[in-house]
Amino acid sequence: MAEKSKILIIGATGHVGKLMVEASVKAGHATFALVRKSTVSDPVKGKLVENFSNSGVTVLYGDLHDHESLVKAIKQVDVVISTVGDEQKADQVKIIAAIKEAGNIKRFFPSEFISEIDVNHAVEPAKSILFEREATAPASDKVTILGDGNTKVIYNDDRDIATYTIKAVDDPRTLNKMLHFRLPKNIYTVNELVSLWEKKSGKTLERTYVPEEQLLKDIQGTPKEKEKTD
Ligand SMILES: NC(=O)c1ccc[n+]([C@@H]2O[C@H](COP(=O)([O-])OP(=O)(O)OC[C@H]3O[C@@H](n4cnc5c(N)ncnc54)[C@H](OP(=O)(O)O)[C@@H]3O)[C@@H](O)[C@H]2O)c1
């Protein structure tokens, strides 16, 4: 059997990055984490880096803005996964330049772990509801449902994103492809989710539906939307 690729994670101390490191180690890949030296003095991140080392990860010091450090790190691996934050996305051209110079990389996964809907620029009243997406139970006995609640939505846990990205590393079917995570058991309508909550809590929840026309009117009344029309 072919040997598993050696993986470098750039952005390893971030939210998605640390899950990626965990998934890579768990899948048995030799795992390398690029860490900024200054980050180690942060108590929480310093502990995380210590945990990386304890779980067999090779910690390499470097920075997106330090070309030599990138090339040196990249030369030690087969695959590079970037999990840098939104602010650093444009700077990923620096990773590509270093990959070109190193000349040994089989695959590069850019930091494009995005949702198919744009939650970052959502407006009220949808915004608060979208950002409740990690809720494990409703906050009260009443739930507000936008539309008829029958649209199917795919829910993904960030850990699964990491697990399947790592599975894609040595899977030729995913080469130069955009990968969509649509786990069949994670597809629910909001009505189905509310029913699940009811089943779990043993309580019947009062459902208020906001019809599409009303929702559009409410959105047009939000400050951001008003700015556009003024
Ligand atoms: N967070 C979420 O809920 C979420 C959900 C869906 C998708 N995503 C996507 O996942 C990706 C990663 O987002 P995230 O939230 O995990 O980001 P994050 O927590 O902000 O982590 C960013 C990482 O980039 C590192 N970094 C920043 N500047 C750097 C530099 N100059 N050189 C080297 N490393 C640098 C940070 O290092 P330090 O630790 O040293 O600061 C950190 O490890 C993005 O594409 C984002 O859109 C995130």
PDB file of C-alpha atoms and ligand atoms in Angstrom:
ATOM      1  CA  MET A   1       0.000   0.000   0.000  1.00  0.00           C
ATOM      2  CA  ALA A   2       1.250   3.516  -0.833  1.00  0.00           C
ATOM      3  CA  GLU A   3       2.647   5.425   2.103  1.00  0.00           C
ATOM      4  CA  LYS A   4       0.396   8.105   3.563  1.00  0.00           C
ATOM      5  CA  SER A   5       1.237  11.650   2.536  1.00  0.00           C
ATOM      6  CA  LYS A   6       3.110  13.894   4.917  1.00  0.00           C
ATOM      7  CA  ILE A   7       0.897  16.874   5.668  1.00  0.00           C
ATOM      8  CA  LEU A   8       1.785  20.449   6.617  1.00  0.00           C
ATOM      9  CA  ILE A   9      -0.983  22.560   8.149  1.00  0.00           C
ATOM     10  CA  ILE A  10      -0.506  26.327   7.896  1.00  0.00           C
ATOM     11  CA  GLY A  11      -2.835  28.015  10.387  1.00  0.00           C
ATOM     12  CA  ALA A  12      -2.661  25.023  12.735  1.00  0.00           C
ATOM     13  CA  THR A  13      -3.442  27.016  15.881  1.00  0.00           C
ATOM     14  CA  GLY A  14      -6.716  28.358  14.492  1.00  0.00           C
ATOM     15  CA  HIS A  15     -10.246  27.023  14.990  1.00  0.00           C
ATOM     16  CA  VAL A  16     -10.318  24.818  11.870  1.00  0.00           C
ATOM     17  CA  GLY A  17      -6.530  24.285  11.887  1.00  0.00           C
ATOM     18  CA  LYS A  18      -6.398  22.521  15.236  1.00  0.00           C
ATOM     19  CA  LEU A  19      -9.185  20.152  14.142  1.00  0.00           C
ATOM     20  CA  MET A  20      -7.254  19.497  10.921  1.00  0.00           C
ATOM     21  CA  VAL A  21      -4.103  18.638  12.921  1.00  0.00           C
ATOM     22  CA  GLU A  22      -6.162  16.305  15.130  1.00  0.00           C
ATOM     23  CA  ALA A  23      -7.763  14.574  12.122  1.00  0.00           C
ATOM     24  CA  SER A  24      -4.427  14.210  10.325  1.00  0.00           C
ATOM     25  CA  VAL A  25      -2.767  12.585  13.352  1.00  0.00           C
ATOM     26  CA  LYS A  26      -5.781  10.330  13.898  1.00  0.00           C
ATOM     27  CA  ALA A  27      -5.631   9.172  10.266  1.00  0.00           C
ATOM     28  CA  GLY A  28      -1.966   8.217  10.715  1.00  0.00           C
ATOM     29  CA  HIS A  29      -0.329  10.904   8.550  1.00  0.00           C
ATOM     30  CA  ALA A  30       3.040  12.330   9.502  1.00  0.00           C
ATOM     31  CA  THR A  31       1.763  15.765  10.530  1.00  0.00           C
ATOM     32  CA  PHE A  32       3.605  19.094  10.539  1.00  0.00           C
ATOM     33  CA  ALA A  33       2.213  22.320  11.975  1.00  0.00           C
ATOM     34  CA  LEU A  34       3.448  25.764  10.965  1.00  0.00           C
ATOM     35  CA  VAL A  35       3.228  27.974  14.036  1.00  0.00           C
ATOM     36  CA  ARG A  36       4.178  31.601  14.576  1.00  0.00           C
ATOM     37  CA  LYS A  37       6.844  31.944  17.291  1.00  0.00           C
ATOM     38  CA  SER A  38       4.908  34.762  18.965  1.00  0.00           C
ATOM     39  CA  THR A  39       1.861  32.494  19.312  1.00  0.00           C
ATOM     40  CA  VAL A  40       3.608  30.128  21.709  1.00  0.00           C
ATOM     41  CA  SER A  41       3.677  32.797  24.437  1.00  0.00           C
ATOM     42  CA  ASP A  42      -0.132  32.897  24.418  1.00  0.00           C
ATOM     43  CA  PRO A  43      -1.177  30.617  27.340  1.00  0.00           C
ATOM     44  CA  VAL A  44      -4.001  28.845  25.480  1.00  0.00           C
ATOM     45  CA  LYS A  45      -2.280  28.533  22.121  1.00  0.00           C
ATOM     46  CA  GLY A  46       1.036  27.667  23.806  1.00  0.00           C
ATOM     47  CA  LYS A  47      -0.694  24.714  25.500  1.00  0.00           C
ATOM     48  CA  LEU A  48      -2.201  23.694  22.162  1.00  0.00           C
ATOM     49  CA  VAL A  49       1.246  23.681  20.537  1.00  0.00           C
ATOM     50  CA  GLU A  50       2.562  21.601  23.456  1.00  0.00           C
ATOM     51  CA  ASN A  51      -0.297  19.133  22.877  1.00  0.00           C
ATOM     52  CA  PHE A  52       0.622  18.989  19.189  1.00  0.00           C
ATOM     53  CA  SER A  53       4.186  17.987  20.092  1.00  0.00           C
ATOM     54  CA  ASN A  54       2.947  15.422  22.627  1.00  0.00           C
ATOM     55  CA  SER A  55       0.778  13.788  19.991  1.00  0.00           C
ATOM     56  CA  GLY A  56       3.699  13.383  17.588  1.00  0.00           C
ATOM     57  CA  VAL A  57       3.201  16.489  15.454  1.00  0.00           C
ATOM     58  CA  THR A  58       6.353  18.168  14.168  1.00  0.00           C
ATOM     59  CA  VAL A  59       6.037  21.840  15.087  1.00  0.00           C
ATOM     60  CA  LEU A  60       7.812  24.189  12.672  1.00  0.00           C
ATOM     61  CA  TYR A  61       8.120  27.905  13.306  1.00  0.00           C
ATOM     62  CA  GLY A  62       7.241  30.227  10.484  1.00  0.00           C
ATOM     63  CA  ASP A  63       5.022  32.955   9.110  1.00  0.00           C
ATOM     64  CA  LEU A  64       3.133  33.646   5.906  1.00  0.00           C
ATOM     65  CA  HIS A  65       5.270  36.754   5.513  1.00  0.00           C
ATOM     66  CA  ASP A  66       8.556  34.882   5.957  1.00  0.00           C
ATOM     67  CA  HIS A  67       9.204  33.226   2.597  1.00  0.00           C
ATOM     68  CA  GLU A  68      12.267  31.243   3.727  1.00  0.00           C
ATOM     69  CA  SER A  69      10.349  29.702   6.639  1.00  0.00           C
ATOM     70  CA  LEU A  70       7.559  28.621   4.289  1.00  0.00           C
ATOM     71  CA  VAL A  71       9.916  27.030   1.753  1.00  0.00           C
ATOM     72  CA  LYS A  72      11.822  25.223   4.521  1.00  0.00           C
ATOM     73  CA  ALA A  73       8.612  23.816   6.006  1.00  0.00           C
ATOM     74  CA  ILE A  74       7.076  22.895   2.653  1.00  0.00           C
ATOM     75  CA  LYS A  75      10.188  20.963   1.571  1.00  0.00           C
ATOM     76  CA  GLN A  76       9.568  18.484   4.399  1.00  0.00           C
ATOM     77  CA  VAL A  77       6.097  17.341   3.299  1.00  0.00           C
ATOM     78  CA  ASP A  78       3.996  16.103   0.348  1.00  0.00           C
ATOM     79  CA  VAL A  79       0.760  18.025   0.902  1.00  0.00           C
ATOM     80  CA  VAL A  80       0.004  21.512   2.228  1.00  0.00           C
ATOM     81  CA  ILE A  81      -3.318  22.411   3.853  1.00  0.00           C
ATOM     82  CA  SER A  82      -3.937  26.068   4.592  1.00  0.00           C
ATOM     83  CA  THR A  83      -6.418  26.912   7.344  1.00  0.00           C
ATOM     84  CA  VAL A  84      -5.468  30.557   7.689  1.00  0.00           C
ATOM     85  CA  GLY A  85      -8.249  32.939   8.693  1.00  0.00           C
ATOM     86  CA  ASP A  86     -10.378  35.140   6.441  1.00  0.00           C
ATOM     87  CA  GLU A  87      -8.013  38.101   6.965  1.00  0.00           C
ATOM     88  CA  GLN A  88      -5.075  36.149   5.545  1.00  0.00           C
ATOM     89  CA  LYS A  89      -6.815  34.562   2.563  1.00  0.00           C
ATOM     90  CA  ALA A  90      -5.314  36.942  -0.007  1.00  0.00           C
ATOM     91  CA  ASP A  91      -1.838  36.284   1.417  1.00  0.00           C
ATOM     92  CA  GLN A  92      -2.092  32.630   0.443  1.00  0.00           C
ATOM     93  CA  VAL A  93      -0.379  33.630  -2.832  1.00  0.00           C
ATOM     94  CA  LYS A  94       2.730  33.609  -0.641  1.00  0.00           C
ATOM     95  CA  ILE A  95       2.162  29.913   0.113  1.00  0.00           C
ATOM     96  CA  ILE A  96       1.746  29.227  -3.614  1.00  0.00           C
ATOM     97  CA  ALA A  97       5.004  31.070  -4.374  1.00  0.00           C
ATOM     98  CA  ALA A  98       6.807  28.989  -1.740  1.00  0.00           C
ATOM     99  CA  ILE A  99       5.258  25.758  -3.082  1.00  0.00           C
ATOM    100  CA  LYS A 100       6.494  26.640  -6.576  1.00  0.00           C
ATOM    101  CA  GLU A 101       9.972  27.265  -5.278  1.00  0.00           C
ATOM    102  CA  ALA A 102      10.069  24.084  -3.184  1.00  0.00           C
ATOM    103  CA  GLY A 103       8.858  22.041  -6.174  1.00  0.00           C
ATOM    104  CA  ASN A 104       7.906  18.887  -4.226  1.00  0.00           C
ATOM    105  CA  ILE A 105       4.222  19.380  -3.327  1.00  0.00           C
ATOM    106  CA  LYS A 106       1.609  16.932  -4.666  1.00  0.00           C
ATOM    107  CA  ARG A 107      -1.416  18.877  -3.520  1.00  0.00           C
ATOM    108  CA  PHE A 108      -2.375  22.182  -1.960  1.00  0.00           C
ATOM    109  CA  PHE A 109      -5.664  22.727  -0.150  1.00  0.00           C
ATOM    110  CA  PRO A 110      -6.366  26.475   0.151  1.00  0.00           C
ATOM    111  CA  SER A 111      -8.298  27.860   3.115  1.00  0.00           C
ATOM    112  CA  GLU A 112     -11.681  27.810   1.426  1.00  0.00           C
ATOM    113  CA  PHE A 113     -13.700  25.934   4.006  1.00  0.00           C
ATOM    114  CA  ILE A 114     -16.865  27.804   3.326  1.00  0.00           C
ATOM    115  CA  SER A 115     -20.548  27.298   3.718  1.00  0.00           C
ATOM    116  CA  GLU A 116     -22.662  27.195   0.562  1.00  0.00           C
ATOM    117  CA  ILE A 117     -24.705  30.073   1.922  1.00  0.00           C
ATOM    118  CA  ASP A 118     -23.178  33.400   2.830  1.00  0.00           C
ATOM    119  CA  VAL A 119     -23.691  33.633   6.588  1.00  0.00           C
ATOM    120  CA  ASN A 120     -21.083  36.353   7.053  1.00  0.00           C
ATOM    121  CA  HIS A 121     -23.129  39.024   5.300  1.00  0.00           C
ATOM    122  CA  ALA A 122     -26.547  37.977   6.517  1.00  0.00           C
ATOM    123  CA  VAL A 123     -28.975  40.657   7.676  1.00  0.00           C
ATOM    124  CA  GLU A 124     -31.614  40.516  10.381  1.00  0.00           C
ATOM    125  CA  PRO A 125     -33.885  38.800  11.112  1.00  0.00           C
ATOM    126  CA  ALA A 126     -32.086  35.875   9.473  1.00  0.00           C
ATOM    127  CA  LYS A 127     -28.663  36.762  10.992  1.00  0.00           C
ATOM    128  CA  SER A 128     -29.454  35.853  14.607  1.00  0.00           C
ATOM    129  CA  ILE A 129     -31.074  32.621  13.521  1.00  0.00           C
ATOM    130  CA  LEU A 130     -28.127  31.619  11.306  1.00  0.00           C
ATOM    131  CA  PHE A 131     -25.674  32.278  14.105  1.00  0.00           C
ATOM    132  CA  GLU A 132     -27.670  30.006  16.387  1.00  0.00           C
ATOM    133  CA  ARG A 133     -26.655  27.120  14.163  1.00  0.00           C
ATOM    134  CA  GLU A 134     -24.579  25.437  16.820  1.00  0.00           C
ATOM    135  CA  ALA A 135     -27.442  25.442  19.334  1.00  0.00           C
ATOM    136  CA  THR A 136     -28.172  22.026  20.761  1.00  0.00           C
ATOM    137  CA  ALA A 137     -31.566  23.024  22.146  1.00  0.00           C
ATOM    138  CA  PRO A 138     -33.990  25.919  21.689  1.00  0.00           C
ATOM    139  CA  ALA A 139     -33.543  28.842  24.086  1.00  0.00           C
ATOM    140  CA  SER A 140     -37.253  28.927  24.966  1.00  0.00           C
ATOM    141  CA  ASP A 141     -40.529  27.091  24.397  1.00  0.00           C
ATOM    142  CA  LYS A 142     -41.135  29.145  21.261  1.00  0.00           C
ATOM    143  CA  VAL A 143     -39.370  28.836  17.939  1.00  0.00           C
ATOM    144  CA  THR A 144     -39.455  31.195  14.966  1.00  0.00           C
ATOM    145  CA  ILE A 145     -39.217  29.468  11.611  1.00  0.00           C
ATOM    146  CA  LEU A 146     -38.419  31.431   8.451  1.00  0.00           C
ATOM    147  CA  GLY A 147     -40.577  30.352   5.505  1.00  0.00           C
ATOM    148  CA  ASP A 148     -42.483  27.083   5.773  1.00  0.00           C
ATOM    149  CA  GLY A 149     -39.570  25.260   7.440  1.00  0.00           C
ATOM    150  CA  ASN A 150     -39.579  22.524   4.801  1.00  0.00           C
ATOM    151  CA  THR A 151     -36.370  23.416   2.955  1.00  0.00           C
ATOM    152  CA  LYS A 152     -33.682  20.801   3.383  1.00  0.00           C
ATOM    153  CA  VAL A 153     -30.447  22.077   4.914  1.00  0.00           C
ATOM    154  CA  ILE A 154     -27.108  20.268   5.211  1.00  0.00           C
ATOM    155  CA  TYR A 155     -25.546  20.633   8.662  1.00  0.00           C
ATOM    156  CA  ASN A 156     -21.814  20.022   9.021  1.00  0.00           C
ATOM    157  CA  ASP A 157     -19.728  19.737  12.147  1.00  0.00           C
ATOM    158  CA  ASP A 158     -16.292  21.357  11.809  1.00  0.00           C
ATOM    159  CA  ARG A 159     -14.687  18.094  12.975  1.00  0.00           C
ATOM    160  CA  ASP A 160     -16.259  16.288  10.023  1.00  0.00           C
ATOM    161  CA  ILE A 161     -14.906  18.946   7.657  1.00  0.00           C
ATOM    162  CA  ALA A 162     -11.433  18.184   9.006  1.00  0.00           C
ATOM    163  CA  THR A 163     -11.900  14.404   8.850  1.00  0.00           C
ATOM    164  CA  TYR A 164     -13.102  14.427   5.232  1.00  0.00           C
ATOM    165  CA  THR A 165     -10.488  16.943   4.091  1.00  0.00           C
ATOM    166  CA  ILE A 166      -7.806  14.604   5.436  1.00  0.00           C
ATOM    167  CA  LYS A 167      -9.519  11.646   3.704  1.00  0.00           C
ATOM    168  CA  ALA A 168      -9.341  13.653   0.452  1.00  0.00           C
ATOM    169  CA  VAL A 169      -5.567  14.110   0.730  1.00  0.00           C
ATOM    170  CA  ASP A 170      -4.701  10.724  -0.813  1.00  0.00           C
ATOM    171  CA  ASP A 171      -7.922  10.211  -2.777  1.00  0.00           C
ATOM    172  CA  PRO A 172      -7.278  10.739  -6.521  1.00  0.00           C
ATOM    173  CA  ARG A 173     -11.008  11.369  -7.124  1.00  0.00           C
ATOM    174  CA  THR A 174     -10.730  14.692  -5.346  1.00  0.00           C
ATOM    175  CA  LEU A 175      -7.704  16.035  -7.251  1.00  0.00           C
ATOM    176  CA  ASN A 176      -8.381  19.567  -8.572  1.00  0.00           C
ATOM    177  CA  LYS A 177     -12.013  19.299  -7.481  1.00  0.00           C
ATOM    178  CA  MET A 178     -14.227  21.340  -5.228  1.00  0.00           C
ATOM    179  CA  LEU A 179     -15.350  19.024  -2.442  1.00  0.00           C
ATOM    180  CA  HIS A 180     -18.866  19.328  -1.019  1.00  0.00           C
ATOM    181  CA  PHE A 181     -19.700  17.748   2.315  1.00  0.00           C
ATOM    182  CA  ARG A 182     -23.225  16.382   2.205  1.00  0.00           C
ATOM    183  CA  LEU A 183     -23.420  13.708   4.840  1.00  0.00           C
ATOM    184  CA  PRO A 184     -26.799  11.987   4.276  1.00  0.00           C
ATOM    185  CA  LYS A 185     -27.603  11.748   7.982  1.00  0.00           C
ATOM    186  CA  ASN A 186     -26.994  15.497   8.467  1.00  0.00           C
ATOM    187  CA  ILE A 187     -29.739  16.687   6.120  1.00  0.00           C
ATOM    188  CA  TYR A 188     -32.797  18.090   7.884  1.00  0.00           C
ATOM    189  CA  THR A 189     -35.546  20.626   7.386  1.00  0.00           C
ATOM    190  CA  VAL A 190     -36.046  23.120  10.221  1.00  0.00           C
ATOM    191  CA  ASN A 191     -39.395  21.452  10.953  1.00  0.00           C
ATOM    192  CA  GLU A 192     -37.619  18.113  11.335  1.00  0.00           C
ATOM    193  CA  LEU A 193     -35.015  19.705  13.637  1.00  0.00           C
ATOM    194  CA  VAL A 194     -37.707  21.221  15.833  1.00  0.00           C
ATOM    195  CA  SER A 195     -39.420  17.826  16.004  1.00  0.00           C
ATOM    196  CA  LEU A 196     -36.103  16.291  17.067  1.00  0.00           C
ATOM    197  CA  TRP A 197     -35.776  18.910  19.812  1.00  0.00           C
ATOM    198  CA  GLU A 198     -39.338  18.133  20.917  1.00  0.00           C
ATOM    199  CA  LYS A 199     -38.571  14.420  21.038  1.00  0.00           C
ATOM    200  CA  LYS A 200     -35.367  14.994  23.038  1.00  0.00           C
ATOM    201  CA  SER A 201     -36.857  17.456  25.527  1.00  0.00           C
ATOM    202  CA  GLY A 202     -40.306  15.851  25.805  1.00  0.00           C
ATOM    203  CA  LYS A 203     -41.831  19.349  25.306  1.00  0.00           C
ATOM    204  CA  THR A 204     -44.040  20.648  22.526  1.00  0.00           C
ATOM    205  CA  LEU A 205     -42.647  23.892  21.109  1.00  0.00           C
ATOM    206  CA  GLU A 206     -44.805  26.728  19.850  1.00  0.00           C
ATOM    207  CA  ARG A 207     -43.875  27.287  16.205  1.00  0.00           C
ATOM    208  CA  THR A 208     -44.248  30.737  14.623  1.00  0.00           C
ATOM    209  CA  TYR A 209     -43.794  30.830  10.869  1.00  0.00           C
ATOM    210  CA  VAL A 210     -42.588  33.992   9.100  1.00  0.00           C
ATOM    211  CA  PRO A 211     -43.835  33.857   5.489  1.00  0.00           C
ATOM    212  CA  GLU A 212     -41.383  34.735   2.723  1.00  0.00           C
ATOM    213  CA  GLU A 213     -43.104  38.045   1.828  1.00  0.00           C
ATOM    214  CA  GLN A 214     -42.970  39.181   5.471  1.00  0.00           C
ATOM    215  CA  LEU A 215     -39.328  38.140   5.761  1.00  0.00           C
ATOM    216  CA  LEU A 216     -38.389  40.172   2.674  1.00  0.00           C
ATOM    217  CA  LYS A 217     -40.200  43.199   4.130  1.00  0.00           C
ATOM    218  CA  ASP A 218     -38.357  42.770   7.459  1.00  0.00           C
ATOM    219  CA  ILE A 219     -35.000  42.504   5.669  1.00  0.00           C
ATOM    220  CA  GLN A 220     -35.716  45.707   3.726  1.00  0.00           C
ATOM    221  CA  GLY A 221     -36.320  47.417   7.072  1.00  0.00           C
ATOM    222  CA  THR A 222     -32.856  46.557   8.452  1.00  0.00           C
ATOM    223  CA  PRO A 223     -30.300  49.441   8.643  1.00  0.00           C
ATOM    224  CA  LYS A 224     -27.878  47.763   6.187  1.00  0.00           C
ATOM    225  CA  GLU A 225     -30.565  47.265   3.562  1.00  0.00           C
ATOM    226  CA  LYS A 226     -31.941  50.778   4.143  1.00  0.00           C
ATOM    227  CA  GLU A 227     -28.467  52.243   3.481  1.00  0.00           C
ATOM    228  CA  LYS A 228     -28.528  50.597   0.046  1.00  0.00           C
ATOM    229  CA  THR A 229     -31.853  52.154  -0.896  1.00  0.00           C
ATOM    230  CA  ASP A 230     -31.191  55.639   0.575  1.00  0.00           C
TER     231      ASP A 230
HETATM  232  N1  LIG B   1     -14.384  29.464  12.484  1.00  0.00           N
HETATM  233  C1  LIG B   1     -15.448  28.966  11.877  1.00  0.00           C
HETATM  234  O1  LIG B   1     -16.502  28.727  12.496  1.00  0.00           O
HETATM  235  C2  LIG B   1     -15.421  28.637  10.412  1.00  0.00           C
HETATM  236  C3  LIG B   1     -16.541  28.033   9.877  1.00  0.00           C
HETATM  237  C4  LIG B   1     -16.561  27.720   8.524  1.00  0.00           C
HETATM  238  C5  LIG B   1     -15.468  27.990   7.743  1.00  0.00           C
HETATM  239  N2  LIG B   1     -14.356  28.613   8.284  1.00  0.00           N
HETATM  240  C6  LIG B   1     -13.234  28.848   7.375  1.00  0.00           C
HETATM  241  O2  LIG B   1     -12.102  28.102   7.850  1.00  0.00           O
HETATM  242  C7  LIG B   1     -10.895  28.774   7.525  1.00  0.00           C
HETATM  243  C8  LIG B   1     -10.089  29.038   8.805  1.00  0.00           C
HETATM  244  O3  LIG B   1     -10.851  29.887   9.641  1.00  0.00           O
HETATM  245  P1  LIG B   1     -10.665  29.873  11.222  1.00  0.00           P
HETATM  246  O4  LIG B   1     -11.888  30.473  11.803  1.00  0.00           O
HETATM  247  O5  LIG B   1     -10.226  28.507  11.660  1.00  0.00           O
HETATM  248  O6  LIG B   1      -9.454  30.919  11.376  1.00  0.00           O
HETATM  249  P2  LIG B   1      -8.721  31.363  12.736  1.00  0.00           P
HETATM  250  O7  LIG B   1      -9.275  30.645  13.911  1.00  0.00           O
HETATM  251  O8  LIG B   1      -8.733  32.841  12.734  1.00  0.00           O
HETATM  252  O9  LIG B   1      -7.240  30.847  12.523  1.00  0.00           O
HETATM  253  C9  LIG B   1      -6.366  31.473  11.634  1.00  0.00           C
HETATM  254  C10 LIG B   1      -5.029  30.792  11.675  1.00  0.00           C
HETATM  255  O10 LIG B   1      -4.155  31.457  10.762  1.00  0.00           O
HETATM  256  C11 LIG B   1      -2.939  31.751  11.450  1.00  0.00           C
HETATM  257  N3  LIG B   1      -2.274  32.927  10.927  1.00  0.00           N
HETATM  258  C12 LIG B   1      -2.706  34.217  10.957  1.00  0.00           C
HETATM  259  N4  LIG B   1      -1.791  35.039  10.429  1.00  0.00           N
HETATM  260  C13 LIG B   1      -0.746  34.251  10.075  1.00  0.00           C
HETATM  261  C14 LIG B   1       0.528  34.508   9.499  1.00  0.00           C
HETATM  262  N5  LIG B   1       0.910  35.736   9.160  1.00  0.00           N
HETATM  263  N6  LIG B   1       1.355  33.468   9.273  1.00  0.00           N
HETATM  264  C15 LIG B   1       0.996  32.207   9.596  1.00  0.00           C
HETATM  265  N7  LIG B   1      -0.197  31.885  10.159  1.00  0.00           N
HETATM  266  C16 LIG B   1      -1.042  32.907  10.394  1.00  0.00           C
HETATM  267  C17 LIG B   1      -3.371  31.962  12.885  1.00  0.00           C
HETATM  268  O11 LIG B   1      -2.227  31.844  13.706  1.00  0.00           O
HETATM  269  P3  LIG B   1      -2.174  32.420  15.215  1.00  0.00           P
HETATM  270  O12 LIG B   1      -2.813  31.352  16.054  1.00  0.00           O
HETATM  271  O13 LIG B   1      -0.717  32.578  15.419  1.00  0.00           O
HETATM  272  O14 LIG B   1      -2.936  33.714  15.238  1.00  0.00           O
HETATM  273  C18 LIG B   1      -4.352  30.831  13.056  1.00  0.00           C
HETATM  274  O15 LIG B   1      -3.683  29.633  13.281  1.00  0.00           O
HETATM  275  C19 LIG B   1     -11.320  30.052   6.795  1.00  0.00           C
HETATM  276  O16 LIG B   1     -11.324  29.741   5.422  1.00  0.00           O
HETATM  277  C20 LIG B   1     -12.739  30.281   7.280  1.00  0.00           C
HETATM  278  O17 LIG B   1     -13.512  31.008   6.356  1.00  0.00           O
HETATM  279  C21 LIG B   1     -14.316  28.913   9.605  1.00  0.00           C
END
